[in-house]
Amino acid sequence: GDSVTQMEGPVTLSEEAFLTINCTYTATGYPSLFWYVQYPGEGLQLLLKATKADDKGSNKGFEATYRKETTSFHLEKGSVQVSDSAVYFCALSADSWGKLQFGAGTQVVVTP
Amino acid sequence: DAGVIQSPRHEVTEMGQEVTLRCKPISGHDYLFWYRQTMMRGLELLIYFNNNVPIDDSGMPEDRFSAKMPNASFSTLKIQPSEPRDSAVYFCASRPRDRALEAFFGQGTRLTVV
């Protein structure tokens, strides 16, 4: 079945550091890929997405590129802020219904 | 639009009691999903609807769980009887018909069964 694997956290960084969260997937066909972010006590918000190979999703300084050859969708940000502290979920959608398969989530803690 | 609205935000109940969680999807969205989030199992899909019709409930953990969508603007997830292991955050999400568009999540209901 479809699955998403992302690096375990927590990831602790200083403000202005570079952030990478690795995400790899297994799926039949050509899934859409997503990064969702969950701030404390909140629901999930879409951060960015990519619907086909080599697409780059970007938002709020975050980027991720859909790499079919390595089945990866790594999230990066060049300079994190304290406000980026949250849990980040990589997810895929591989069918017409749009149901999401999530990774385990990676907690990111950014310190001043 | 106000987004996906879930109620209540927090629910504390005693084991054996019936619990009903509510969701109002975004107007015009054709798909509605119920997810559960726990520390042990992460985010799991419980059930989803298309145009108010349940499509797949294979993620519902037990017969104690049931979900309905009587109309396009309302869905419920019911647990009867509730057990402590049902304690989790339950999320509702809705999505437009266009598959390229993403799902929008509600704030979630934090359920604690004591």
PDB file of N, CA and C in Angstrom, chain A residues 6-108:
ATOM      1  N   GLN A   6       8.951  10.011   6.890  1.00  0.00           N
ATOM      2  CA  GLN A   6       9.660  11.268   7.092  1.00  0.00           C
ATOM      3  C   GLN A   6      10.547  11.176   8.308  1.00  0.00           C
ATOM      4  N   MET A   7      11.542  12.026   8.336  1.00  0.00           N
ATOM      5  CA  MET A   7      12.538  11.953   9.395  1.00  0.00           C
ATOM      6  C   MET A   7      11.901  12.230  10.740  1.00  0.00           C
ATOM      7  N   GLU A   8      12.441  11.545  11.738  1.00  0.00           N
ATOM      8  CA  GLU A   8      11.906  11.701  13.074  1.00  0.00           C
ATOM      9  C   GLU A   8      12.396  13.005  13.678  1.00  0.00           C
ATOM     10  N   GLY A   9      11.597  13.542  14.569  1.00  0.00           N
ATOM     11  CA  GLY A   9      12.030  14.706  15.294  1.00  0.00           C
ATOM     12  C   GLY A   9      12.250  14.370  16.749  1.00  0.00           C
ATOM     13  N   PRO A  10      12.345  15.364  17.599  1.00  0.00           N
ATOM     14  CA  PRO A  10      12.268  16.762  17.209  1.00  0.00           C
ATOM     15  C   PRO A  10      13.549  17.269  16.558  1.00  0.00           C
ATOM     16  N   VAL A  11      13.386  18.240  15.703  1.00  0.00           N
ATOM     17  CA  VAL A  11      14.505  18.937  15.108  1.00  0.00           C
ATOM     18  C   VAL A  11      14.599  20.293  15.791  1.00  0.00           C
ATOM     19  N   THR A  12      15.718  20.551  16.403  1.00  0.00           N
ATOM     20  CA  THR A  12      15.909  21.812  17.126  1.00  0.00           C
ATOM     21  C   THR A  12      16.938  22.649  16.390  1.00  0.00           C
ATOM     22  N   LEU A  13      16.552  23.897  16.111  1.00  0.00           N
ATOM     23  CA  LEU A  13      17.401  24.786  15.328  1.00  0.00           C
ATOM     24  C   LEU A  13      17.443  26.156  15.975  1.00  0.00           C
ATOM     25  N   SER A  14      18.498  26.878  15.671  1.00  0.00           N
ATOM     26  CA  SER A  14      18.549  28.281  16.053  1.00  0.00           C
ATOM     27  C   SER A  14      17.911  29.125  14.960  1.00  0.00           C
ATOM     28  N   GLU A  15      17.400  30.268  15.356  1.00  0.00           N
ATOM     29  CA  GLU A  15      16.810  31.194  14.389  1.00  0.00           C
ATOM     30  C   GLU A  15      17.822  31.493  13.285  1.00  0.00           C
ATOM     31  N   GLU A  16      17.320  31.584  12.050  1.00  0.00           N
ATOM     32  CA  GLU A  16      18.085  31.865  10.846  1.00  0.00           C
ATOM     33  C   GLU A  16      18.870  30.659  10.327  1.00  0.00           C
ATOM     34  N   ALA A  17      18.738  29.529  10.963  1.00  0.00           N
ATOM     35  CA  ALA A  17      19.398  28.316  10.468  1.00  0.00           C
ATOM     36  C   ALA A  17      18.633  27.759   9.272  1.00  0.00           C
ATOM     37  N   PHE A  18      19.312  26.841   8.556  1.00  0.00           N
ATOM     38  CA  PHE A  18      18.709  26.176   7.402  1.00  0.00           C
ATOM     39  C   PHE A  18      17.976  24.919   7.871  1.00  0.00           C
ATOM     40  N   LEU A  19      16.768  24.736   7.347  1.00  0.00           N
ATOM     41  CA  LEU A  19      15.959  23.588   7.743  1.00  0.00           C
ATOM     42  C   LEU A  19      15.755  22.653   6.560  1.00  0.00           C
ATOM     43  N   THR A  20      15.969  21.367   6.802  1.00  0.00           N
ATOM     44  CA  THR A  20      15.592  20.318   5.848  1.00  0.00           C
ATOM     45  C   THR A  20      14.847  19.227   6.589  1.00  0.00           C
ATOM     46  N   ILE A  21      13.712  18.833   6.065  1.00  0.00           N
ATOM     47  CA  ILE A  21      12.984  17.670   6.593  1.00  0.00           C
ATOM     48  C   ILE A  21      12.819  16.701   5.431  1.00  0.00           C
ATOM     49  N   ASN A  22      13.394  15.509   5.602  1.00  0.00           N
ATOM     50  CA  ASN A  22      13.340  14.517   4.533  1.00  0.00           C
ATOM     51  C   ASN A  22      12.002  13.787   4.509  1.00  0.00           C
ATOM     52  N   CYS A  23      11.525  13.531   3.304  1.00  0.00           N
ATOM     53  CA  CYS A  23      10.279  12.800   3.105  1.00  0.00           C
ATOM     54  C   CYS A  23      10.430  11.913   1.869  1.00  0.00           C
ATOM     55  N   THR A  24      10.161  10.641   2.024  1.00  0.00           N
ATOM     56  CA  THR A  24      10.118   9.725   0.888  1.00  0.00           C
ATOM     57  C   THR A  24       8.777   9.013   0.885  1.00  0.00           C
ATOM     58  N   TYR A  25       8.390   8.526  -0.264  1.00  0.00           N
ATOM     59  CA  TYR A  25       7.066   7.922  -0.376  1.00  0.00           C
ATOM     60  C   TYR A  25       7.117   6.641  -1.201  1.00  0.00           C
ATOM     61  N   THR A  26       6.107   5.838  -1.007  1.00  0.00           N
ATOM     62  CA  THR A  26       5.861   4.655  -1.830  1.00  0.00           C
ATOM     63  C   THR A  26       4.419   4.724  -2.296  1.00  0.00           C
ATOM     64  N   ALA A  27       4.224   4.659  -3.591  1.00  0.00           N
ATOM     65  CA  ALA A  27       2.865   4.741  -4.125  1.00  0.00           C
ATOM     66  C   ALA A  27       2.824   4.154  -5.517  1.00  0.00           C
ATOM     67  N   THR A  28       1.673   3.633  -5.875  1.00  0.00           N
ATOM     68  CA  THR A  28       1.446   3.227  -7.256  1.00  0.00           C
ATOM     69  C   THR A  28       0.940   4.447  -8.016  1.00  0.00           C
ATOM     70  N   GLY A  29       1.245   4.507  -9.272  1.00  0.00           N
ATOM     71  CA  GLY A  29       0.781   5.629 -10.067  1.00  0.00           C
ATOM     72  C   GLY A  29       1.558   6.898  -9.785  1.00  0.00           C
ATOM     73  N   TYR A  30       0.866   8.019  -9.916  1.00  0.00           N
ATOM     74  CA  TYR A  30       1.513   9.320  -9.801  1.00  0.00           C
ATOM     75  C   TYR A  30       0.765  10.170  -8.768  1.00  0.00           C
ATOM     76  N   PRO A  31       1.184  10.060  -7.525  1.00  0.00           N
ATOM     77  CA  PRO A  31       0.452  10.768  -6.476  1.00  0.00           C
ATOM     78  C   PRO A  31       0.725  12.265  -6.496  1.00  0.00           C
ATOM     79  N   SER A  32      -0.170  13.010  -5.880  1.00  0.00           N
ATOM     80  CA  SER A  32       0.111  14.394  -5.519  1.00  0.00           C
ATOM     81  C   SER A  32       0.776  14.379  -4.143  1.00  0.00           C
ATOM     82  N   LEU A  33       1.669  15.335  -3.930  1.00  0.00           N
ATOM     83  CA  LEU A  33       2.422  15.378  -2.677  1.00  0.00           C
ATOM     84  C   LEU A  33       2.178  16.706  -1.967  1.00  0.00           C
ATOM     85  N   PHE A  34       2.142  16.642  -0.649  1.00  0.00           N
ATOM     86  CA  PHE A  34       1.786  17.806   0.159  1.00  0.00           C
ATOM     87  C   PHE A  34       2.691  17.888   1.383  1.00  0.00           C
ATOM     88  N   TRP A  35       2.868  19.118   1.843  1.00  0.00           N
ATOM     89  CA  TRP A  35       3.369  19.370   3.187  1.00  0.00           C
ATOM     90  C   TRP A  35       2.304  20.168   3.923  1.00  0.00           C
ATOM     91  N   TYR A  36       1.895  19.616   5.066  1.00  0.00           N
ATOM     92  CA  TYR A  36       0.969  20.313   5.959  1.00  0.00           C
ATOM     93  C   TYR A  36       1.731  20.708   7.226  1.00  0.00           C
ATOM     94  N   VAL A  37       1.291  21.793   7.846  1.00  0.00           N
ATOM     95  CA  VAL A  37       1.907  22.254   9.086  1.00  0.00           C
ATOM     96  C   VAL A  37       0.819  22.344  10.167  1.00  0.00           C
ATOM     97  N   GLN A  38       1.191  21.939  11.367  1.00  0.00           N
ATOM     98  CA  GLN A  38       0.267  21.993  12.501  1.00  0.00           C
ATOM     99  C   GLN A  38       0.913  22.782  13.621  1.00  0.00           C
ATOM    100  N   TYR A  39       0.371  23.952  13.908  1.00  0.00           N
ATOM    101  CA  TYR A  39       0.838  24.754  15.031  1.00  0.00           C
ATOM    102  C   TYR A  39       0.163  24.255  16.302  1.00  0.00           C
ATOM    103  N   PRO A  40       0.754  24.475  17.444  1.00  0.00           N
ATOM    104  CA  PRO A  40       0.204  23.946  18.701  1.00  0.00           C
ATOM    105  C   PRO A  40      -1.265  24.264  18.889  1.00  0.00           C
ATOM    106  N   GLY A  41      -2.052  23.234  19.145  1.00  0.00           N
ATOM    107  CA  GLY A  41      -3.470  23.413  19.411  1.00  0.00           C
ATOM    108  C   GLY A  41      -4.315  23.725  18.196  1.00  0.00           C
ATOM    109  N   GLU A  42      -3.712  23.647  17.009  1.00  0.00           N
ATOM    110  CA  GLU A  42      -4.439  24.002  15.788  1.00  0.00           C
ATOM    111  C   GLU A  42      -4.635  22.788  14.885  1.00  0.00           C
ATOM    112  N   GLY A  43      -5.441  22.997  13.853  1.00  0.00           N
ATOM    113  CA  GLY A  43      -5.608  21.972  12.834  1.00  0.00           C
ATOM    114  C   GLY A  43      -4.456  22.012  11.847  1.00  0.00           C
ATOM    115  N   LEU A  44      -4.575  21.204  10.801  1.00  0.00           N
ATOM    116  CA  LEU A  44      -3.530  21.155   9.787  1.00  0.00           C
ATOM    117  C   LEU A  44      -3.791  22.213   8.717  1.00  0.00           C
ATOM    118  N   GLN A  45      -2.718  22.879   8.333  1.00  0.00           N
ATOM    119  CA  GLN A  45      -2.819  23.863   7.263  1.00  0.00           C
ATOM    120  C   GLN A  45      -1.909  23.422   6.125  1.00  0.00           C
ATOM    121  N   LEU A  46      -2.391  23.557   4.908  1.00  0.00           N
ATOM    122  CA  LEU A  46      -1.543  23.234   3.778  1.00  0.00           C
ATOM    123  C   LEU A  46      -0.409  24.244   3.683  1.00  0.00           C
ATOM    124  N   LEU A  47       0.812  23.745   3.588  1.00  0.00           N
ATOM    125  CA  LEU A  47       1.968  24.619   3.438  1.00  0.00           C
ATOM    126  C   LEU A  47       2.338  24.751   1.954  1.00  0.00           C
ATOM    127  N   LEU A  48       2.432  23.621   1.277  1.00  0.00           N
ATOM    128  CA  LEU A  48       2.714  23.633  -0.149  1.00  0.00           C
ATOM    129  C   LEU A  48       2.368  22.281  -0.744  1.00  0.00           C
ATOM    130  N   LYS A  49       2.337  22.243  -2.079  1.00  0.00           N
ATOM    131  CA  LYS A  49       1.989  20.989  -2.738  1.00  0.00           C
ATOM    132  C   LYS A  49       2.662  20.923  -4.103  1.00  0.00           C
ATOM    133  N   ALA A  50       2.697  19.692  -4.652  1.00  0.00           N
ATOM    134  CA  ALA A  50       3.185  19.467  -6.010  1.00  0.00           C
ATOM    135  C   ALA A  50       2.391  18.313  -6.597  1.00  0.00           C
ATOM    136  N   THR A  51       1.950  18.460  -7.811  1.00  0.00           N
ATOM    137  CA  THR A  51       1.049  17.465  -8.378  1.00  0.00           C
ATOM    138  C   THR A  51       1.695  16.586  -9.431  1.00  0.00           C
ATOM    139  N   LYS A  52       2.907  16.923  -9.872  1.00  0.00           N
ATOM    140  CA  LYS A  52       3.563  16.052 -10.846  1.00  0.00           C
ATOM    141  C   LYS A  52       5.076  16.166 -10.695  1.00  0.00           C
ATOM    142  N   ALA A  53       5.760  15.212 -11.290  1.00  0.00           N
ATOM    143  CA  ALA A  53       7.215  15.124 -11.165  1.00  0.00           C
ATOM    144  C   ALA A  53       7.886  16.416 -11.602  1.00  0.00           C
ATOM    145  N   ASP A  54       8.895  16.807 -10.836  1.00  0.00           N
ATOM    146  CA  ASP A  54       9.732  17.990 -11.052  1.00  0.00           C
ATOM    147  C   ASP A  54       9.042  19.296 -10.684  1.00  0.00           C
ATOM    148  N   ASP A  55       7.779  19.231 -10.278  1.00  0.00           N
ATOM    149  CA  ASP A  55       7.114  20.429  -9.774  1.00  0.00           C
ATOM    150  C   ASP A  55       7.782  20.872  -8.491  1.00  0.00           C
ATOM    151  N   LYS A  56       7.870  22.171  -8.297  1.00  0.00           N
ATOM    152  CA  LYS A  56       8.358  22.716  -7.032  1.00  0.00           C
ATOM    153  C   LYS A  56       7.217  23.470  -6.382  1.00  0.00           C
ATOM    154  N   GLY A  57       6.895  23.073  -5.157  1.00  0.00           N
ATOM    155  CA  GLY A  57       5.929  23.822  -4.371  1.00  0.00           C
ATOM    156  C   GLY A  57       6.673  24.795  -3.482  1.00  0.00           C
ATOM    157  N   SER A  58       6.094  25.976  -3.263  1.00  0.00           N
ATOM    158  CA  SER A  58       6.751  26.955  -2.403  1.00  0.00           C
ATOM    159  C   SER A  58       5.714  27.822  -1.717  1.00  0.00           C
ATOM    160  N   ASN A  59       6.055  28.234  -0.485  1.00  0.00           N
ATOM    161  CA  ASN A  59       5.149  29.084   0.276  1.00  0.00           C
ATOM    162  C   ASN A  59       5.869  29.537   1.534  1.00  0.00           C
ATOM    163  N   LYS A  60       5.769  30.808   1.870  1.00  0.00           N
ATOM    164  CA  LYS A  60       6.330  31.360   3.115  1.00  0.00           C
ATOM    165  C   LYS A  60       7.807  31.034   3.262  1.00  0.00           C
ATOM    166  N   GLY A  61       8.543  30.955   2.190  1.00  0.00           N
ATOM    167  CA  GLY A  61       9.967  30.686   2.255  1.00  0.00           C
ATOM    168  C   GLY A  61      10.314  29.208   2.248  1.00  0.00           C
ATOM    169  N   PHE A  62       9.305  28.346   2.351  1.00  0.00           N
ATOM    170  CA  PHE A  62       9.505  26.903   2.293  1.00  0.00           C
ATOM    171  C   PHE A  62       9.425  26.440   0.834  1.00  0.00           C
ATOM    172  N   GLU A  63      10.213  25.405   0.526  1.00  0.00           N
ATOM    173  CA  GLU A  63      10.188  24.819  -0.810  1.00  0.00           C
ATOM    174  C   GLU A  63      10.299  23.305  -0.719  1.00  0.00           C
ATOM    175  N   ALA A  64       9.713  22.639  -1.716  1.00  0.00           N
ATOM    176  CA  ALA A  64       9.895  21.190  -1.844  1.00  0.00           C
ATOM    177  C   ALA A  64       9.718  20.835  -3.309  1.00  0.00           C
ATOM    178  N   THR A  65      10.561  19.940  -3.797  1.00  0.00           N
ATOM    179  CA  THR A  65      10.514  19.528  -5.198  1.00  0.00           C
ATOM    180  C   THR A  65      10.128  18.059  -5.295  1.00  0.00           C
ATOM    181  N   TYR A  66       9.185  17.761  -6.154  1.00  0.00           N
ATOM    182  CA  TYR A  66       8.693  16.409  -6.389  1.00  0.00           C
ATOM    183  C   TYR A  66       9.736  15.666  -7.219  1.00  0.00           C
ATOM    184  N   ARG A  67      10.423  14.720  -6.598  1.00  0.00           N
ATOM    185  CA  ARG A  67      11.477  13.950  -7.282  1.00  0.00           C
ATOM    186  C   ARG A  67      10.991  12.514  -7.474  1.00  0.00           C
ATOM    187  N   LYS A  68      10.566  12.223  -8.688  1.00  0.00           N
ATOM    188  CA  LYS A  68      10.038  10.887  -8.963  1.00  0.00           C
ATOM    189  C   LYS A  68      11.138   9.841  -8.934  1.00  0.00           C
ATOM    190  N   GLU A  69      12.340  10.215  -9.402  1.00  0.00           N
ATOM    191  CA  GLU A  69      13.420   9.233  -9.489  1.00  0.00           C
ATOM    192  C   GLU A  69      13.888   8.750  -8.124  1.00  0.00           C
ATOM    193  N   THR A  70      13.760   9.626  -7.135  1.00  0.00           N
ATOM    194  CA  THR A  70      14.148   9.239  -5.769  1.00  0.00           C
ATOM    195  C   THR A  70      12.943   9.095  -4.851  1.00  0.00           C
ATOM    196  N   THR A  71      11.753   9.193  -5.413  1.00  0.00           N
ATOM    197  CA  THR A  71      10.479   9.167  -4.658  1.00  0.00           C
ATOM    198  C   THR A  71      10.590  10.000  -3.388  1.00  0.00           C
ATOM    199  N   SER A  72      10.974  11.260  -3.572  1.00  0.00           N
ATOM    200  CA  SER A  72      11.182  12.126  -2.416  1.00  0.00           C
ATOM    201  C   SER A  72      10.487  13.472  -2.593  1.00  0.00           C
ATOM    202  N   PHE A  73      10.277  14.142  -1.473  1.00  0.00           N
ATOM    203  CA  PHE A  73       9.629  15.463  -1.462  1.00  0.00           C
ATOM    204  C   PHE A  73      10.129  16.181  -0.211  1.00  0.00           C
ATOM    205  N   HIS A  74      11.414  16.476  -0.175  1.00  0.00           N
ATOM    206  CA  HIS A  74      12.054  17.060   1.002  1.00  0.00           C
ATOM    207  C   HIS A  74      11.674  18.523   1.157  1.00  0.00           C
ATOM    208  N   LEU A  75      11.408  18.910   2.388  1.00  0.00           N
ATOM    209  CA  LEU A  75      11.035  20.291   2.692  1.00  0.00           C
ATOM    210  C   LEU A  75      12.267  21.077   3.131  1.00  0.00           C
ATOM    211  N   GLU A  76      12.422  22.293   2.608  1.00  0.00           N
ATOM    212  CA  GLU A  76      13.571  23.128   2.952  1.00  0.00           C
ATOM    213  C   GLU A  76      13.131  24.569   3.201  1.00  0.00           C
ATOM    214  N   LYS A  77      13.867  25.204   4.100  1.00  0.00           N
ATOM    215  CA  LYS A  77      13.726  26.645   4.294  1.00  0.00           C
ATOM    216  C   LYS A  77      15.092  27.197   4.630  1.00  0.00           C
ATOM    217  N   GLY A  78      15.434  28.274   3.979  1.00  0.00           N
ATOM    218  CA  GLY A  78      16.796  28.785   4.109  1.00  0.00           C
ATOM    219  C   GLY A  78      17.093  29.471   5.431  1.00  0.00           C
ATOM    220  N   SER A  79      16.090  30.078   6.066  1.00  0.00           N
ATOM    221  CA  SER A  79      16.338  30.830   7.291  1.00  0.00           C
ATOM    222  C   SER A  79      15.069  30.770   8.142  1.00  0.00           C
ATOM    223  N   VAL A  80      15.093  29.904   9.149  1.00  0.00           N
ATOM    224  CA  VAL A  80      13.876  29.698   9.949  1.00  0.00           C
ATOM    225  C   VAL A  80      13.712  30.781  10.995  1.00  0.00           C
ATOM    226  N   GLN A  81      12.475  30.964  11.407  1.00  0.00           N
ATOM    227  CA  GLN A  81      12.124  31.900  12.463  1.00  0.00           C
ATOM    228  C   GLN A  81      11.475  31.138  13.615  1.00  0.00           C
ATOM    229  N   VAL A  82      11.436  31.782  14.760  1.00  0.00           N
ATOM    230  CA  VAL A  82      10.804  31.145  15.923  1.00  0.00           C
ATOM    231  C   VAL A  82       9.364  30.758  15.601  1.00  0.00           C
ATOM    232  N   SER A  83       8.706  31.564  14.797  1.00  0.00           N
ATOM    233  CA  SER A  83       7.309  31.309  14.437  1.00  0.00           C
ATOM    234  C   SER A  83       7.123  30.080  13.542  1.00  0.00           C
ATOM    235  N   ASP A  84       8.223  29.518  13.061  1.00  0.00           N
ATOM    236  CA  ASP A  84       8.138  28.286  12.257  1.00  0.00           C
ATOM    237  C   ASP A  84       8.071  27.036  13.138  1.00  0.00           C
ATOM    238  N   SER A  85       8.172  27.204  14.425  1.00  0.00           N
ATOM    239  CA  SER A  85       8.079  26.068  15.338  1.00  0.00           C
ATOM    240  C   SER A  85       6.695  25.437  15.217  1.00  0.00           C
ATOM    241  N   ALA A  86       6.673  24.170  14.851  1.00  0.00           N
ATOM    242  CA  ALA A  86       5.411  23.485  14.570  1.00  0.00           C
ATOM    243  C   ALA A  86       5.734  22.028  14.263  1.00  0.00           C
ATOM    244  N   VAL A  87       4.670  21.265  13.975  1.00  0.00           N
ATOM    245  CA  VAL A  87       4.850  19.893  13.480  1.00  0.00           C
ATOM    246  C   VAL A  87       4.541  19.899  11.987  1.00  0.00           C
ATOM    247  N   TYR A  88       5.420  19.309  11.207  1.00  0.00           N
ATOM    248  CA  TYR A  88       5.291  19.296   9.758  1.00  0.00           C
ATOM    249  C   TYR A  88       4.994  17.870   9.293  1.00  0.00           C
ATOM    250  N   PHE A  89       3.969  17.747   8.455  1.00  0.00           N
ATOM    251  CA  PHE A  89       3.536  16.447   7.953  1.00  0.00           C
ATOM    252  C   PHE A  89       3.698  16.399   6.438  1.00  0.00           C
ATOM    253  N   CYS A  90       4.357  15.364   5.975  1.00  0.00           N
ATOM    254  CA  CYS A  90       4.407  15.064   4.555  1.00  0.00           C
ATOM    255  C   CYS A  90       3.243  14.129   4.243  1.00  0.00           C
ATOM    256  N   ALA A  91       2.600  14.303   3.102  1.00  0.00           N
ATOM    257  CA  ALA A  91       1.432  13.480   2.778  1.00  0.00           C
ATOM    258  C   ALA A  91       1.341  13.268   1.279  1.00  0.00           C
ATOM    259  N   LEU A  92       0.681  12.197   0.904  1.00  0.00           N
ATOM    260  CA  LEU A  92       0.418  11.948  -0.497  1.00  0.00           C
ATOM    261  C   LEU A  92      -1.058  11.628  -0.718  1.00  0.00           C
ATOM    262  N   SER A  93      -1.493  11.892  -1.933  1.00  0.00           N
ATOM    263  CA  SER A  93      -2.842  11.538  -2.356  1.00  0.00           C
ATOM    264  C   SER A  93      -2.716  10.844  -3.703  1.00  0.00           C
ATOM    265  N   ALA A  94      -3.141   9.576  -3.735  1.00  0.00           N
ATOM    266  CA  ALA A  94      -2.864   8.774  -4.927  1.00  0.00           C
ATOM    267  C   ALA A  94      -4.116   8.291  -5.645  1.00  0.00           C
ATOM    268  N   ASP A  95      -5.271   8.760  -5.242  1.00  0.00           N
ATOM    269  CA  ASP A  95      -6.482   8.306  -5.911  1.00  0.00           C
ATOM    270  C   ASP A  95      -7.402   9.483  -6.202  1.00  0.00           C
ATOM    271  N   SER A  96      -8.482   9.179  -6.892  1.00  0.00           N
ATOM    272  CA  SER A  96      -9.389  10.245  -7.321  1.00  0.00           C
ATOM    273  C   SER A  96     -10.209  10.803  -6.163  1.00  0.00           C
ATOM    274  N   TRP A  97     -10.235  10.097  -5.047  1.00  0.00           N
ATOM    275  CA  TRP A  97     -11.025  10.583  -3.908  1.00  0.00           C
ATOM    276  C   TRP A  97     -10.308  11.682  -3.138  1.00  0.00           C
ATOM    277  N   GLY A  98      -8.983  11.698  -3.263  1.00  0.00           N
ATOM    278  CA  GLY A  98      -8.235  12.732  -2.566  1.00  0.00           C
ATOM    279  C   GLY A  98      -7.923  12.406  -1.122  1.00  0.00           C
ATOM    280  N   LYS A  99      -8.071  11.139  -0.745  1.00  0.00           N
ATOM    281  CA  LYS A  99      -7.738  10.833   0.645  1.00  0.00           C
ATOM    282  C   LYS A  99      -6.225  10.895   0.820  1.00  0.00           C
ATOM    283  N   LEU A 100      -5.822  11.327   2.011  1.00  0.00           N
ATOM    284  CA  LEU A 100      -4.415  11.594   2.282  1.00  0.00           C
ATOM    285  C   LEU A 100      -3.795  10.486   3.116  1.00  0.00           C
ATOM    286  N   GLN A 101      -2.569  10.119   2.760  1.00  0.00           N
ATOM    287  CA  GLN A 101      -1.744   9.226   3.557  1.00  0.00           C
ATOM    288  C   GLN A 101      -0.633  10.094   4.153  1.00  0.00           C
ATOM    289  N   PHE A 102      -0.572  10.147   5.471  1.00  0.00           N
ATOM    290  CA  PHE A 102       0.362  11.043   6.143  1.00  0.00           C
ATOM    291  C   PHE A 102       1.601  10.308   6.640  1.00  0.00           C
ATOM    292  N   GLY A 103       2.704  11.037   6.692  1.00  0.00           N
ATOM    293  CA  GLY A 103       3.851  10.576   7.444  1.00  0.00           C
ATOM    294  C   GLY A 103       3.610  10.803   8.926  1.00  0.00           C
ATOM    295  N   ALA A 104       4.574  10.399   9.732  1.00  0.00           N
ATOM    296  CA  ALA A 104       4.415  10.459  11.190  1.00  0.00           C
ATOM    297  C   ALA A 104       4.495  11.867  11.749  1.00  0.00           C
ATOM    298  N   GLY A 105       4.999  12.800  10.944  1.00  0.00           N
ATOM    299  CA  GLY A 105       5.149  14.164  11.427  1.00  0.00           C
ATOM    300  C   GLY A 105       6.527  14.405  12.012  1.00  0.00           C
ATOM    301  N   THR A 106       7.032  15.603  11.831  1.00  0.00           N
ATOM    302  CA  THR A 106       8.331  15.999  12.379  1.00  0.00           C
ATOM    303  C   THR A 106       8.145  17.295  13.146  1.00  0.00           C
ATOM    304  N   GLN A 107       8.470  17.239  14.437  1.00  0.00           N
ATOM    305  CA  GLN A 107       8.376  18.455  15.241  1.00  0.00           C
ATOM    306  C   GLN A 107       9.623  19.294  15.038  1.00  0.00           C
ATOM    307  N   VAL A 108       9.417  20.565  14.774  1.00  0.00           N
ATOM    308  CA  VAL A 108      10.524  21.508  14.597  1.00  0.00           C
ATOM    309  C   VAL A 108      10.440  22.556  15.697  1.00  0.00           C
TER     310      VAL A 108
END
